Short mmCIF file of C-alpha atoms (C1' of nucleotides) in Angstrom, two decimals:
data_model
loop_
_atom_site.label_atom_id
_atom_site.label_comp_id
_atom_site.label_asym_id
_atom_site.label_seq_id
_atom_site.Cartn_x
_atom_site.Cartn_y
_atom_site.Cartn_z
CA MET A 18 0.10 0.11 -0.15
CA VAL A 19 1.21 3.33 -1.14
CA THR A 20 0.22 6.31 1.04
CA LYS A 21 -0.46 9.41 -0.48
CA ARG A 22 2.51 11.08 1.10
CA GLN A 23 4.56 8.47 -0.13
CA LYS A 24 3.31 9.25 -3.72
CA LEU A 25 3.78 12.85 -3.34
CA GLU A 26 7.59 12.45 -1.88
CA GLU A 27 8.16 10.29 -5.09
CA LYS A 28 7.32 12.78 -7.13
CA GLU A 29 9.13 15.24 -5.54
CA THR A 30 12.34 13.12 -5.81
CA ARG A 31 11.80 12.52 -9.31
CA ILE A 32 11.27 16.07 -10.12
CA LEU A 33 14.75 16.68 -8.20
CA ALA A 34 16.55 14.13 -10.06
CA ALA A 35 15.41 15.00 -13.19
CA ALA A 36 16.47 18.98 -12.26
CA ARG A 37 19.67 17.62 -11.27
CA ASP A 38 20.30 15.93 -14.64
CA VAL A 39 19.29 18.67 -16.77
CA PHE A 40 21.66 21.14 -14.96
CA VAL A 41 24.41 18.91 -14.85
CA GLU A 42 24.13 18.04 -18.75
CA PHE A 43 23.19 21.63 -19.81
CA GLY A 44 24.34 24.17 -16.80
CA PHE A 45 22.04 26.14 -14.84
CA GLU A 46 21.35 29.04 -17.57
CA LYS A 47 20.92 26.69 -20.37
CA GLY A 48 19.00 23.99 -18.39
CA ARG A 49 15.28 24.53 -19.63
CA MET A 50 12.25 23.89 -16.90
CA ALA A 51 10.48 22.12 -20.00
CA GLU A 52 12.99 19.82 -20.18
CA ILE A 53 12.94 18.93 -16.50
CA ALA A 54 9.21 18.39 -16.55
CA LYS A 55 9.58 16.21 -19.63
CA ARG A 56 12.06 13.91 -17.86
CA ALA A 57 10.25 13.91 -14.72
CA GLY A 58 7.22 12.90 -16.59
CA VAL A 59 5.00 15.72 -15.19
CA ALA A 60 3.55 18.88 -16.86
CA GLU A 61 5.79 22.10 -16.64
CA GLY A 62 3.26 23.66 -14.01
CA THR A 63 3.55 20.74 -11.77
CA VAL A 64 7.05 21.38 -11.42
CA TYR A 65 6.27 24.87 -9.82
CA LEU A 66 3.85 23.17 -7.17
CA TYR A 67 6.93 21.33 -5.51
CA TYR A 68 9.58 24.36 -6.15
CA GLN A 69 8.39 27.48 -6.65
CA THR A 70 11.23 28.99 -9.01
CA LYS A 71 14.13 27.72 -10.98
CA LYS A 72 16.45 28.97 -8.56
CA ASP A 73 14.83 27.24 -5.59
CA LEU A 74 15.40 23.78 -7.73
CA VAL A 75 19.08 24.52 -8.37
CA ARG A 76 19.33 25.30 -4.72
CA ALA A 77 17.66 21.91 -3.52
CA VAL A 78 19.97 20.33 -6.08
CA LEU A 79 23.07 21.94 -4.74
CA GLU A 80 21.92 21.17 -1.03
CA GLN A 81 22.16 17.38 -1.93
CA TYR A 82 25.31 17.83 -3.68
CA TRP A 83 27.19 19.72 -0.82
CA ALA A 84 25.67 16.99 1.86
CA ARG A 85 26.85 14.29 -0.44
CA LEU A 86 30.70 15.78 -0.77
CA THR A 87 30.79 16.24 2.87
CA ARG A 88 30.02 12.85 3.65
CA GLU A 89 32.49 11.59 1.02
CA ALA A 90 35.16 13.93 2.31
CA LEU A 91 35.05 12.34 5.87
CA GLU A 92 35.26 8.84 4.15
CA ALA A 93 38.21 10.10 2.48
CA LEU A 94 40.23 11.09 5.40
CA PRO A 95 43.00 8.70 7.01
CA GLU A 96 42.41 8.06 10.63
CA GLY A 97 44.96 8.96 13.11
CA SER A 98 47.68 10.22 10.80
CA ASN A 99 49.33 13.66 11.62
CA THR A 100 47.41 17.01 10.63
CA PHE A 101 49.48 17.77 7.63
CA ASP A 102 49.23 14.09 6.09
CA GLN A 103 45.34 14.44 6.53
CA LEU A 104 45.26 18.15 5.11
CA GLN A 105 47.06 16.69 2.11
CA ALA A 106 44.54 13.84 2.05
CA PHE A 107 41.75 16.41 2.05
CA ALA A 108 43.60 18.50 -0.80
CA ARG A 109 43.80 15.69 -2.87
CA PHE A 110 40.19 14.82 -2.35
CA HIS A 111 39.05 18.37 -2.68
CA LEU A 112 41.05 18.79 -5.92
CA SER A 113 39.55 15.37 -7.73
CA ALA A 114 35.94 16.01 -6.61
CA PHE A 115 36.21 19.54 -8.33
CA HIS A 116 37.58 17.95 -11.36
CA ARG A 117 34.86 15.38 -11.19
CA ASP A 118 31.85 17.74 -10.11
CA ILE A 119 32.93 20.58 -12.20
CA ASP A 120 29.43 20.87 -13.65
CA TYR A 121 27.97 21.11 -10.02
CA ILE A 122 30.83 23.78 -9.00
CA ASN A 123 29.89 25.92 -12.30
CA MET A 124 26.03 25.58 -11.70
CA ASN A 125 26.86 26.88 -8.17
CA VAL A 126 28.58 29.61 -9.68
CA ALA A 127 26.11 30.31 -12.09
CA ALA A 128 23.25 30.40 -9.50
CA ARG A 129 25.01 32.69 -7.54
CA THR A 130 26.13 35.42 -10.28
CA ALA A 131 22.90 34.99 -12.03
CA HIS A 132 20.83 36.29 -8.93
CA GLN A 133 22.98 38.43 -6.82
CA ASP A 134 20.27 37.62 -4.19
CA PHE A 135 20.88 34.05 -4.56
CA GLU A 136 22.00 32.31 -1.36
CA VAL A 137 23.86 29.03 -1.94
CA PRO A 138 22.71 26.31 0.50
CA MET A 139 25.34 28.01 3.09
CA GLU A 140 24.26 25.70 5.92
CA ARG A 141 25.81 22.59 3.52
CA VAL A 142 28.46 24.46 2.65
CA ARG A 143 29.55 25.31 5.96
CA ASP A 144 29.10 21.74 6.97
CA TYR A 145 31.99 21.03 4.06
CA VAL A 146 34.35 23.88 5.16
CA ARG A 147 34.26 22.57 8.70
CA VAL A 148 36.17 19.55 7.66
CA PHE A 149 38.97 21.89 6.96
CA ASP A 150 38.40 24.02 10.15
CA GLN A 151 38.22 21.12 12.41
CA LEU A 152 41.43 19.46 10.97
CA PHE A 153 43.38 22.76 11.00
CA GLU A 154 42.09 23.55 14.76
CA ARG A 155 43.28 20.03 15.98
CA GLY A 156 46.31 20.49 14.78
CA LYS A 157 47.07 23.52 16.84
CA ASP A 158 45.42 22.02 19.84
CA ARG A 159 48.32 19.17 19.22
CA GLY A 160 50.74 21.65 18.85
CA GLU A 161 51.82 20.98 15.40
CA ILE A 162 50.49 24.28 14.02
CA ARG A 163 51.10 27.76 15.13
CA THR A 164 48.38 28.97 17.10
CA THR A 165 49.15 32.64 15.73
CA VAL A 166 47.61 31.81 12.47
CA PRO A 167 43.90 32.74 12.15
CA THR A 168 41.95 29.83 10.56
CA TRP A 169 40.08 31.68 8.39
CA VAL A 170 43.28 32.96 6.55
CA ALA A 171 44.61 29.32 6.17
CA ARG A 172 41.11 28.34 5.06
CA ASP A 173 40.78 30.88 2.21
CA MET A 174 44.03 29.93 0.92
CA PHE A 175 43.45 26.26 1.18
CA PHE A 176 40.19 26.45 -0.83
CA GLY A 177 41.36 29.29 -2.95
CA THR A 178 44.21 27.82 -4.22
CA LEU A 179 42.42 24.49 -4.73
CA GLU A 180 39.65 25.73 -6.82
CA HIS A 181 42.01 27.88 -8.83
CA THR A 182 44.17 24.99 -9.62
CA ALA A 183 41.12 22.73 -10.27
CA ARG A 184 40.14 25.18 -13.29
CA SER A 185 43.59 25.80 -14.19
CA THR A 186 44.77 22.09 -14.52
CA LEU A 187 41.41 21.03 -16.20
CA SER A 188 42.28 23.35 -19.18
CA ASP A 189 45.92 22.34 -19.41
CA ASP A 190 46.93 18.65 -19.30
CA ASN A 191 50.64 19.42 -18.77
CA LYS A 192 49.82 20.48 -15.47
CA ASP A 193 50.17 17.95 -12.80
CA PRO A 194 47.63 18.63 -9.61
CA GLU A 195 49.56 16.50 -7.69
CA ALA A 196 52.23 19.04 -7.91
CA ALA A 197 49.87 21.80 -6.56
CA THR A 198 48.53 19.77 -3.67
CA ALA A 199 52.24 18.98 -2.51
CA ASN A 200 53.11 22.30 -3.05
CA LEU A 201 50.37 23.74 -0.96
CA ILE A 202 50.85 21.35 1.96
CA ALA A 203 54.59 21.93 1.77
CA LEU A 204 54.19 25.56 2.05
CA PHE A 205 51.90 25.10 5.08
CA GLN A 206 54.56 22.87 6.74
CA ALA A 207 57.15 25.67 6.13
CA GLY A 208 55.05 28.18 7.17
CA TYR A 209 52.59 27.04 9.72
CA THR A 210 54.47 24.57 11.60
CA ASP A 211 55.43 25.24 15.28
CA GLU A 212 59.01 25.48 14.71
CA ALA A 213 60.15 26.25 18.14
CA PRO A 214 60.82 22.66 19.30
CA GLU A 215 62.00 21.65 15.87
CA LYS A 216 64.68 24.15 15.50
CA THR A 217 66.03 23.51 18.78
CA ALA A 218 65.80 19.66 17.99
CA GLU A 219 68.01 20.40 14.90
CA LEU A 220 70.54 22.52 16.72
CA ALA A 221 70.83 20.08 19.80
CA PRO A 222 73.49 17.59 18.52
CA LEU A 223 75.60 20.56 17.33
CA VAL A 224 75.48 22.26 20.56
CA GLN A 225 76.19 19.28 22.44
CA ARG A 226 79.41 18.43 20.45
CA LEU A 227 80.22 22.15 20.91
CA GLU A 228 79.98 21.70 24.68
CA ALA A 229 81.54 18.73 24.79
CA ALA A 230 84.57 19.90 22.97
CA VAL A 231 84.63 22.92 25.15
CA ALA A 232 84.65 20.88 28.42
CA ARG A 233 87.34 18.50 26.99
CA LEU A 234 89.28 22.05 26.38
CA ASP A 235 88.80 23.16 29.84
CA ASP A 236 89.76 19.71 31.38
CA LEU A 237 93.11 19.92 29.29
CA THR A 238 93.83 23.62 29.76
CA SER A 239 93.08 23.28 33.66
CA SER A 240 95.35 20.47 34.31
CA MET B 1 36.45 68.35 -39.87
CA VAL B 2 35.05 65.00 -38.37
CA THR B 3 35.61 62.26 -40.71
CA LYS B 4 33.14 59.25 -41.34
CA ARG B 5 35.72 57.29 -39.50
CA GLN B 6 35.78 59.22 -36.08
CA LYS B 7 32.09 59.65 -36.11
CA LEU B 8 31.59 55.44 -36.48
CA GLU B 9 34.42 55.31 -33.49
CA GLU B 10 32.75 57.91 -31.50
CA LYS B 11 29.41 55.94 -31.56
CA GLU B 12 31.00 52.93 -30.87
CA THR B 13 32.72 54.22 -27.99
CA ARG B 14 29.54 55.85 -26.59
CA ILE B 15 28.03 52.29 -26.84
CA LEU B 16 30.75 50.72 -25.22
CA ALA B 17 30.68 53.34 -22.07
CA ALA B 18 26.93 52.86 -21.94
CA ALA B 19 27.42 48.97 -21.85
CA ARG B 20 30.10 49.39 -19.05
CA ASP B 21 27.92 51.45 -16.99
CA VAL B 22 24.76 49.36 -17.26
CA PHE B 23 26.77 46.01 -16.38
CA VAL B 24 28.38 47.41 -13.37
CA GLU B 25 25.17 48.94 -12.05
CA PHE B 26 22.91 45.95 -12.73
CA GLY B 27 25.24 42.93 -13.70
CA PHE B 28 25.73 41.19 -16.67
CA GLU B 29 22.35 39.30 -16.30
CA LYS B 30 20.08 42.14 -15.35
CA GLY B 31 21.90 44.39 -17.43
CA ARG B 32 19.29 45.18 -20.42
CA MET B 33 20.49 45.82 -24.10
CA ALA B 34 17.33 48.51 -23.97
CA GLU B 35 19.01 50.22 -20.97
CA ILE B 36 22.54 50.35 -23.05
CA ALA B 37 20.68 51.57 -26.01
CA LYS B 38 19.04 54.33 -24.41
CA ARG B 39 21.98 55.67 -22.53
CA ALA B 40 24.04 55.40 -25.75
CA GLY B 41 21.51 57.22 -27.36
CA VAL B 42 20.81 54.98 -30.23
CA ALA B 43 18.26 52.51 -31.24
CA GLU B 44 18.35 48.85 -29.90
CA GLY B 45 19.14 47.42 -33.14
CA THR B 46 22.09 49.92 -33.85
CA VAL B 47 23.74 48.46 -30.73
CA TYR B 48 23.90 45.02 -32.70
CA LEU B 49 25.55 46.53 -35.58
CA TYR B 50 28.68 47.38 -33.57
CA TYR B 51 28.54 44.39 -31.35
CA GLN B 52 26.73 41.15 -32.58
CA THR B 53 25.68 40.00 -29.22
CA LYS B 54 25.64 41.01 -25.61
CA LYS B 55 28.22 38.44 -24.88
CA ASP B 56 30.61 40.23 -27.44
CA LEU B 57 29.53 43.57 -25.54
CA VAL B 58 30.49 42.39 -22.27
CA ARG B 59 33.59 40.71 -23.71
CA ALA B 60 34.83 44.39 -24.84
CA VAL B 61 33.93 46.15 -21.52
CA LEU B 62 36.18 43.46 -19.93
CA GLU B 63 38.89 43.75 -22.29
CA GLN B 64 39.14 47.26 -21.51
CA TYR B 65 39.08 46.37 -17.78
CA TRP B 66 41.67 43.96 -17.68
CA ALA B 67 43.93 46.29 -19.99
CA ARG B 68 43.56 49.07 -17.39
CA LEU B 69 44.12 46.89 -14.26
CA THR B 70 47.76 45.70 -16.02
CA ARG B 71 48.63 49.31 -16.50
CA GLU B 72 47.53 50.29 -12.53
CA ALA B 73 49.28 47.23 -11.36
CA LEU B 74 52.62 47.93 -13.10
CA GLU B 75 52.29 51.61 -11.59
CA ALA B 76 51.65 50.26 -8.14
CA LEU B 77 54.84 48.08 -8.19
CA PRO B 78 57.96 49.43 -6.17
CA GLU B 79 60.88 49.73 -8.14
CA GLY B 80 64.11 47.98 -7.18
CA SER B 81 63.11 46.33 -3.85
CA ASN B 82 63.44 42.78 -3.56
CA THR B 83 61.09 40.22 -4.93
CA PHE B 84 59.04 39.36 -1.83
CA ASP B 85 58.42 43.02 -1.24
CA GLN B 86 57.28 43.33 -4.90
CA LEU B 87 54.94 40.34 -4.84
CA GLN B 88 53.34 41.87 -1.53
CA ALA B 89 52.90 45.22 -3.21
CA PHE B 90 51.36 43.24 -6.10
CA ALA B 91 49.26 41.06 -3.60
CA ARG B 92 47.93 44.49 -2.03
CA PHE B 93 47.11 45.89 -5.08
CA HIS B 94 45.30 42.73 -6.30
CA LEU B 95 43.27 42.49 -3.28
CA SER B 96 42.02 46.02 -3.18
CA ALA B 97 41.36 46.03 -6.88
CA PHE B 98 39.17 43.18 -6.56
CA HIS B 99 37.34 44.81 -3.80
CA ARG B 100 37.06 47.98 -5.49
CA ASP B 101 36.20 46.25 -8.88
CA ILE B 102 34.04 43.52 -7.44
CA ASP B 103 31.24 44.48 -10.25
CA TYR B 104 33.70 43.97 -13.04
CA ILE B 105 34.94 40.67 -11.54
CA ASN B 106 31.25 39.21 -10.87
CA MET B 107 30.33 40.27 -14.50
CA ASN B 108 33.30 38.32 -15.66
CA VAL B 109 32.13 35.17 -13.90
CA ALA B 110 28.81 35.71 -14.76
CA ALA B 111 29.57 35.86 -18.49
CA ARG B 112 31.76 32.86 -18.17
CA THR B 113 29.23 30.34 -16.49
CA ALA B 114 26.34 31.66 -18.45
CA HIS B 115 27.83 30.77 -21.68
CA GLN B 116 29.91 27.57 -21.33
CA ASP B 117 31.62 28.69 -24.85
CA PHE B 118 32.24 32.19 -23.62
CA GLU B 119 36.00 33.21 -23.73
CA VAL B 120 36.76 35.93 -21.52
CA PRO B 121 39.58 38.14 -23.43
CA MET B 122 42.34 35.73 -22.66
CA GLU B 123 44.94 37.87 -24.16
CA ARG B 124 44.06 40.79 -21.66
CA VAL B 125 44.22 38.57 -18.95
CA ARG B 126 47.28 36.79 -19.64
CA ASP B 127 48.72 40.24 -19.80
CA TYR B 128 47.75 40.89 -16.06
CA VAL B 129 48.96 37.51 -15.03
CA ARG B 130 52.17 37.83 -16.65
CA VAL B 131 53.00 40.77 -13.97
CA PHE B 132 53.22 38.03 -11.40
CA ASP B 133 54.86 35.54 -13.61
CA GLN B 134 57.87 38.06 -14.42
CA LEU B 135 58.20 39.11 -10.68
CA PHE B 136 58.32 35.57 -9.64
CA GLU B 137 60.80 34.09 -12.48
CA ARG B 138 62.96 37.09 -11.96
CA GLY B 139 63.04 36.29 -8.30
CA LYS B 140 64.39 33.03 -9.52
CA ASP B 141 66.88 34.50 -11.77
CA ARG B 142 68.14 36.56 -8.80
CA GLY B 143 68.43 33.26 -6.45
CA GLU B 144 65.79 34.59 -3.83
CA ILE B 145 63.39 32.00 -5.01
CA ARG B 146 64.20 28.31 -5.41
CA THR B 147 64.17 27.25 -9.19
CA THR B 148 62.45 23.99 -8.41
CA VAL B 149 59.00 25.70 -7.93
CA PRO B 150 56.94 25.53 -11.07
CA THR B 151 55.64 29.23 -11.64
CA TRP B 152 52.06 27.90 -12.52
CA VAL B 153 51.88 26.48 -9.02
CA ALA B 154 52.83 29.55 -7.35
CA ARG B 155 50.75 31.68 -9.68
CA ASP B 156 47.42 29.52 -9.13
CA MET B 157 48.04 29.56 -5.37
CA PHE B 158 48.66 33.43 -5.34
CA PHE B 159 45.36 34.53 -7.57
CA GLY B 160 43.22 31.95 -5.94
CA THR B 161 44.26 32.77 -2.57
CA LEU B 162 43.30 36.26 -3.23
CA GLU B 163 40.45 35.93 -5.06
CA HIS B 164 38.76 33.74 -2.55
CA THR B 165 40.11 36.15 0.27
CA ALA B 166 38.74 39.33 -1.61
CA ARG B 167 35.22 37.60 -1.49
CA SER B 168 35.44 36.39 2.11
CA THR B 169 36.50 39.64 3.50
CA LEU B 170 34.15 41.54 1.50
CA SER B 171 31.33 39.64 3.21
CA ASP B 172 32.98 39.60 6.78
CA ASP B 173 34.24 43.04 8.25
CA ASN B 174 35.89 41.32 10.96
CA LYS B 175 38.62 39.68 8.75
CA ASP B 176 41.69 42.03 7.86
CA PRO B 177 42.61 41.71 4.61
CA GLU B 178 46.19 42.67 5.53
CA ALA B 179 46.28 39.62 7.54
CA ALA B 180 45.56 37.54 4.53
CA THR B 181 48.18 39.11 2.28
CA ALA B 182 50.87 39.22 4.92
CA ASN B 183 50.12 35.45 5.52
CA LEU B 184 50.31 34.61 1.82
CA ILE B 185 53.62 36.22 1.45
CA ALA B 186 55.01 34.90 4.70
CA LEU B 187 54.26 31.29 3.38
CA PHE B 188 55.80 32.14 0.07
CA GLN B 189 59.09 33.52 1.98
CA ALA B 190 59.04 30.25 4.21
CA GLY B 191 58.43 27.71 1.49
CA TYR B 192 59.85 29.10 -1.62
CA THR B 193 63.15 30.95 -0.35
CA ASP B 194 66.31 29.42 -1.34
CA GLU B 195 67.28 28.42 1.83
CA ALA B 196 70.77 27.50 1.53
CA PRO B 197 72.56 30.68 2.12
CA GLU B 198 70.20 31.58 5.18
CA LYS B 199 70.57 28.47 7.04
CA THR B 200 74.41 28.66 6.67
CA ALA B 201 74.07 32.18 7.98
CA GLU B 202 72.09 30.95 10.95
CA LEU B 203 74.45 28.34 11.75
CA ALA B 204 77.71 30.39 11.08
CA PRO B 205 78.20 31.41 14.77
CA LEU B 206 77.97 27.85 16.26
CA VAL B 207 80.25 26.35 13.41
CA GLN B 208 82.84 29.09 14.31
CA ARG B 209 82.79 28.16 17.86
CA LEU B 210 83.08 24.52 17.23
CA GLU B 211 85.90 25.00 14.83
CA ALA B 212 87.69 27.35 17.20
CA ALA B 213 87.29 24.87 20.07
CA VAL B 214 88.76 22.07 17.90
CA ALA B 215 91.65 24.22 16.76
CA ARG B 216 92.54 24.97 20.42
CA LEU B 217 92.23 21.42 21.08
CA ASP B 218 94.50 20.31 18.15
CA ASP B 219 97.05 22.87 19.43
CA LEU B 220 97.04 21.59 22.92
CA THR B 221 97.21 17.69 21.91
CA SER B 222 99.81 18.33 19.33
CA SER B 223 102.10 20.28 21.49
"C1'" DC C 10 -24.32 4.68 -5.97
"C1'" DG C 11 -24.05 9.44 -7.31
"C1'" DA C 12 -23.03 14.50 -5.75
"C1'" DC C 13 -19.65 17.06 -3.08
"C1'" DT C 14 -15.21 18.89 -1.63
"C1'" DG C 15 -10.54 19.68 -1.28
"C1'" DG C 16 -6.42 18.70 -2.79
"C1'" DT C 17 -3.50 17.76 -7.00
"C1'" DA C 18 -2.11 17.97 -12.24
"C1'" DT C 19 -2.40 20.19 -16.83
"C1'" DG C 20 -0.73 23.19 -20.44
"C1'" DA C 21 -2.21 27.44 -23.14
"C1'" DG C 22 -1.17 31.84 -22.54
"C1'" DG C 23 1.30 36.08 -20.00
"C1'" DG C 24 5.18 38.69 -19.75
"C1'" DA C 25 10.03 40.06 -20.71
"C1'" DA C 26 14.39 40.12 -22.79
"C1'" DG C 27 17.52 38.91 -26.57
"C1'" DC C 28 17.74 39.42 -31.31
"C1'" DT C 29 16.25 40.29 -36.43
"C1'" DC C 30 14.81 42.53 -40.69
"C1'" DA C 31 12.16 45.39 -43.77
"C1'" DG C 32 11.93 49.77 -44.42
"C1'" DA C 33 13.42 54.70 -43.39
"C1'" DA C 34 17.02 58.36 -43.08
"C1'" DA C 35 21.08 59.91 -43.79
"C1'" DT C 36 25.37 60.18 -46.73
"C1'" DA C 37 28.41 59.50 -50.92
"C1'" DC C 38 28.86 59.71 -55.51
"C1'" DT C 39 28.01 61.33 -60.44
"C1'" DA D 8 19.56 66.79 -58.22
"C1'" DG D 9 19.19 62.18 -58.51
"C1'" DT D 10 20.81 57.86 -57.45
"C1'" DA D 11 23.13 54.51 -55.11
"C1'" DT D 12 25.05 52.87 -50.90
"C1'" DT D 13 25.52 52.92 -45.92
"C1'" DT D 14 23.63 53.23 -41.51
"C1'" DC D 15 19.92 53.50 -38.29
"C1'" DT D 16 15.80 52.23 -36.43
"C1'" DG D 17 11.87 49.96 -33.88
"C1'" DA D 18 7.94 47.03 -34.20
"C1'" DG D 19 7.84 42.22 -33.95
"C1'" DC D 20 9.69 37.37 -33.82
"C1'" DT D 21 11.48 34.06 -30.45
"C1'" DT D 22 12.40 31.99 -26.68
"C1'" DC D 23 11.84 31.06 -21.83
"C1'" DC D 24 10.40 31.36 -17.03
"C1'" DC D 25 6.38 31.44 -14.58
"C1'" DT D 26 0.91 31.98 -13.82
"C1'" DC D 27 -3.91 30.53 -13.53
"C1'" DA D 28 -8.35 28.94 -15.00
"C1'" DT D 29 -9.89 24.43 -15.92
"C1'" DA D 30 -9.63 19.44 -15.46
"C1'" DC D 31 -8.89 15.46 -12.81
"C1'" DC D 32 -8.80 12.53 -9.01
"C1'" DA D 33 -9.72 10.57 -4.31
"C1'" DG D 34 -11.85 10.33 -0.52
"C1'" DT D 35 -16.56 11.29 2.03
"C1'" DC D 36 -21.33 11.70 3.03
"C1'" DG D 37 -26.24 11.04 1.87
#
DNA sequence: CGACTGGTATGAGGGAAGCTCAGAAATACT
DNA sequence: AGTATTTCTGAGCTTCCCTCATACCAGTCG
């Protein structure tokens, strides 16, 4: 027995799936409401009973997308390794996701720029961004990352670099995306590592040798 | 005496200026061809004699914009200072230009995403990007930047970070853009500096003390 | 079983915007 | 002055998002 509510939800799902396919295939601007209705097997007017505008429809598609991406990201992170390894894994994931889902990304951008009032499903995007924030701040807690670095600065650098790199490597086969992620993490390590202990550790053997030599010298000269 | 050619060019200029104003005020999508024609003082059909489509028109506007930006950037660079200072000056310039010209930037993005076949005036953009490339490669020539870093990797990081930062600082007054540029350049310095001389310099006093001590030791043991 | 009622679906049509094109106007040429 | 050519015009065509009067459907009651 299929309840009335189930039937409605099933139709809503079908419309959303059709919208997703059409927007991915044609993009937001060129994706036609008529085509979405046709693929969902309903009349054009019916679509508007479920989603008030084309904008709302693309928002729903994107909401689904970001939620999925967050799930995938969490799965892609190696457990228990150090912060920079995890950041690198996340960077690799993000870059390849952008390559794979460039249609969604463009849809996102198109919807945002087409309507200055358009709000990307911010909640879902924030969930995704939080994956980075949490990694980074745990790095601070663990003493692996200098606490003086504002997280937002690193975050903007992380996502900005990767988004730009994704587009640039997509249009030029000679560029190796791996070089970009490796570079990003190397710079993070060079610039964000809490260096004090490391430097001390690096110099310690030298200092020890020096002091041992001086001690021997003192011994000899005093005797 | 005004030649026919001059009259035509004057009209073309007027249309372009009107288009620029309208696109800046309303954005690419919401900017109406009718409004552009009205402001240029010509009929709507006339616009299409000079620019075949709305897309061509925005392309011409953007071409002008990028050319102007390149000129301004070159003027903003301090002469003769070291590479990282120049990069920082360029980063500051770029960030504030993005703030000031966010309408142009959005126009650019809107035009690109609205028509998947749209080509931003690549030549002019390349000219602008070359400002960075030249700074960076001169840094390599001078031995200030490690030559193993591919320029494109640093370039994507530079522009990606700044574009993302520009948007994020625009929508959140608590964020200080200066922190972002300073951070970017600090990371570049930490990660890209040709470190060999610096490390040697850092260790020099220690090594000297060590060698002096060894010398004294040798003196004593041989005598 | 038939009438009624509230929710759901339909698709022709409204409105808006980019673009076209037949004819008008301006300019150049003889 | 008359003709040919170039330039300009704006009503109207097309496309697309969205609306709304109408039709359909599934329960419910007499």
